[in-house]
Amino acid sequence: MTRIIDGKAIAAAVGNRVREDVAALAAAGLTPVLAVVVATDDPGATWYVRAIGAAARRLGIGCHVHDLGPAASAAAITGLLAELSSDGRVHGIICQTPLPPAVPPGLAAQQIAPIKDVDGANPQSLGMLAAGMPGAFPTATAAAVAEILDHEGAVLEGRRAVVVGRSTVVGKPTALLLLARNATVTICHSRTEDLAGVCREADSLVAAAGRPKLIGAAHVRPGALVIDVGISSVGTTGGVAGDVDTGTVTGIAAAVTPVPGGVGPVTTMQLMRHTADAARDLAG
Ligand code: NAP
């Protein structure tokens, strides 16, 4: 039987730990503060920023949203990020995507000081992660995948892990976290030959391609843990689908995350955890 992993329950458990950490910091006179820079009116981004604000409020974390509007210039965005990076009252910073088309990708993120880069957006953070250097955060999504695998008791050391997707937001940092847990990691992408055959080698399979139902029965080794990061809009009524065709892997996988209700809620809580950790690190 395939278990459907309850991402909301895992998120709640992470949230409880973060709440305790925040209470301990508050007792020492420190309230973690997350700054969210927004330069878009994209509905998905607006929804996510609201969810971040609500989670922060529930956990006692300060959340300041700086909405520059969808016409913001690159100079306004980078200037604000640099200012927040040197503001001692701010502990975590995220720059919500998408950014206005005129802002070169990566330029904004480079202004976020790695110690405050709680969503691992600065390429320097990814480099530090790759080098195994302390002091950098992985993206919240990659941390969520690792958290779910840990929570599920996945044995990673010495075992095969396959990550489908090589973006800097999900695929690469996830692969690095699994490598750090001594898994033997393969990264697949759109040019991978025999995707199903490669995926079938995985004890832990992470799907992060953004292609609905890409991963089916032919891709899953019996007993594998399957983490579905993909979220794609489907239909006209606001529905979403993951990368995994859950119906066809049921009975083959040991467990699979649902979409929605799997990786998403855990990602938001990882962002909170990173913010509390950043506040503690900055306070020395
Ligand atoms: P992305 O930047 O578009 O990257 C997608 C990756 O998938 C690319 O590396 C691409 O390969 C690969 N790919 C695409 N089609 C493929 C195929 N047919 N076979 C094998 N590989 C294929 O997307 P992303 O930002 O990583 O996000 C991936 C998915 O996760 C999206 O659905 C996104 O909405 C979702 N997401 C979820 C969360 C969450 O918290 N739950 C957070 C972030 C993203 P190439 O490099 O060769 O093009």
Short mmCIF file of C-alpha atoms and ligand atoms in Angstrom, two decimals, residues 141 164-167 170 189-190 195 208-211 214 229-231 263-264 267, ligand 1:
data_model
loop_
_atom_site.label_atom_id
_atom_site.label_comp_id
_atom_site.label_asym_id
_atom_site.label_seq_id
_atom_site.Cartn_x
_atom_site.Cartn_y
_atom_site.Cartn_z
CA THR A 141 11.98 24.11 -1.05
CA VAL A 164 14.31 15.29 -11.82
CA GLY A 165 15.05 18.97 -12.51
CA ARG A 166 18.25 20.99 -12.35
CA SER A 167 17.07 24.49 -11.46
CA VAL A 170 14.87 23.19 -6.53
CA HIS A 189 16.73 17.12 -16.91
CA SER A 190 14.97 17.61 -20.20
CA LEU A 195 14.23 9.11 -17.84
CA ALA A 208 10.80 18.91 -9.76
CA ALA A 209 10.20 19.41 -13.46
CA GLY A 210 6.92 21.32 -13.46
CA ARG A 211 5.43 18.83 -15.96
CA LEU A 214 5.62 13.26 -16.00
CA VAL A 229 7.73 19.20 -5.83
CA GLY A 230 5.96 20.15 -9.07
CA ILE A 231 3.02 22.51 -9.01
CA VAL A 263 6.04 19.94 -0.18
CA GLY A 264 4.33 23.38 -0.27
CA THR A 267 8.50 24.94 2.33
P1 NAP B 1 12.29 25.21 -13.71
O1 NAP B 1 13.26 26.27 -13.38
O2 NAP B 1 11.38 25.37 -14.89
O3 NAP B 1 13.11 23.85 -13.90
C1 NAP B 1 12.49 22.68 -14.35
C2 NAP B 1 13.53 21.62 -14.51
O4 NAP B 1 12.87 20.43 -14.96
C3 NAP B 1 14.59 21.95 -15.56
O5 NAP B 1 15.85 21.56 -15.08
C4 NAP B 1 14.17 21.11 -16.76
O6 NAP B 1 15.27 20.64 -17.54
C5 NAP B 1 13.51 19.92 -16.10
N1 NAP B 1 12.53 19.32 -17.00
C6 NAP B 1 11.54 19.93 -17.67
N2 NAP B 1 10.86 19.05 -18.41
C7 NAP B 1 11.45 17.85 -18.21
C8 NAP B 1 11.23 16.55 -18.73
N3 NAP B 1 10.25 16.30 -19.60
N4 NAP B 1 12.04 15.56 -18.33
C9 NAP B 1 13.03 15.78 -17.43
N5 NAP B 1 13.29 17.00 -16.92
C10 NAP B 1 12.51 18.02 -17.31
O7 NAP B 1 11.32 24.92 -12.49
P2 NAP B 1 11.64 24.98 -10.90
O8 NAP B 1 11.63 26.37 -10.43
O9 NAP B 1 12.76 24.09 -10.57
O10 NAP B 1 10.29 24.32 -10.35
C11 NAP B 1 9.96 22.99 -10.67
C12 NAP B 1 8.54 22.72 -10.21
O11 NAP B 1 8.49 22.85 -8.80
C13 NAP B 1 7.50 23.70 -10.74
O12 NAP B 1 6.29 23.03 -10.95
C14 NAP B 1 7.36 24.71 -9.63
O13 NAP B 1 6.09 25.35 -9.62
C15 NAP B 1 7.51 23.80 -8.44
N6 NAP B 1 7.96 24.47 -7.21
C16 NAP B 1 7.37 24.10 -6.04
C17 NAP B 1 7.79 24.68 -4.87
C18 NAP B 1 7.16 24.27 -3.57
O14 NAP B 1 7.48 24.82 -2.54
N7 NAP B 1 6.32 23.26 -3.52
C19 NAP B 1 8.80 25.65 -4.87
C20 NAP B 1 9.42 25.97 -6.07
C21 NAP B 1 9.00 25.36 -7.23
P3 NAP B 1 16.24 21.63 -18.38
O15 NAP B 1 17.15 22.24 -17.36
O16 NAP B 1 16.94 20.72 -19.31
O17 NAP B 1 15.34 22.63 -19.04
#
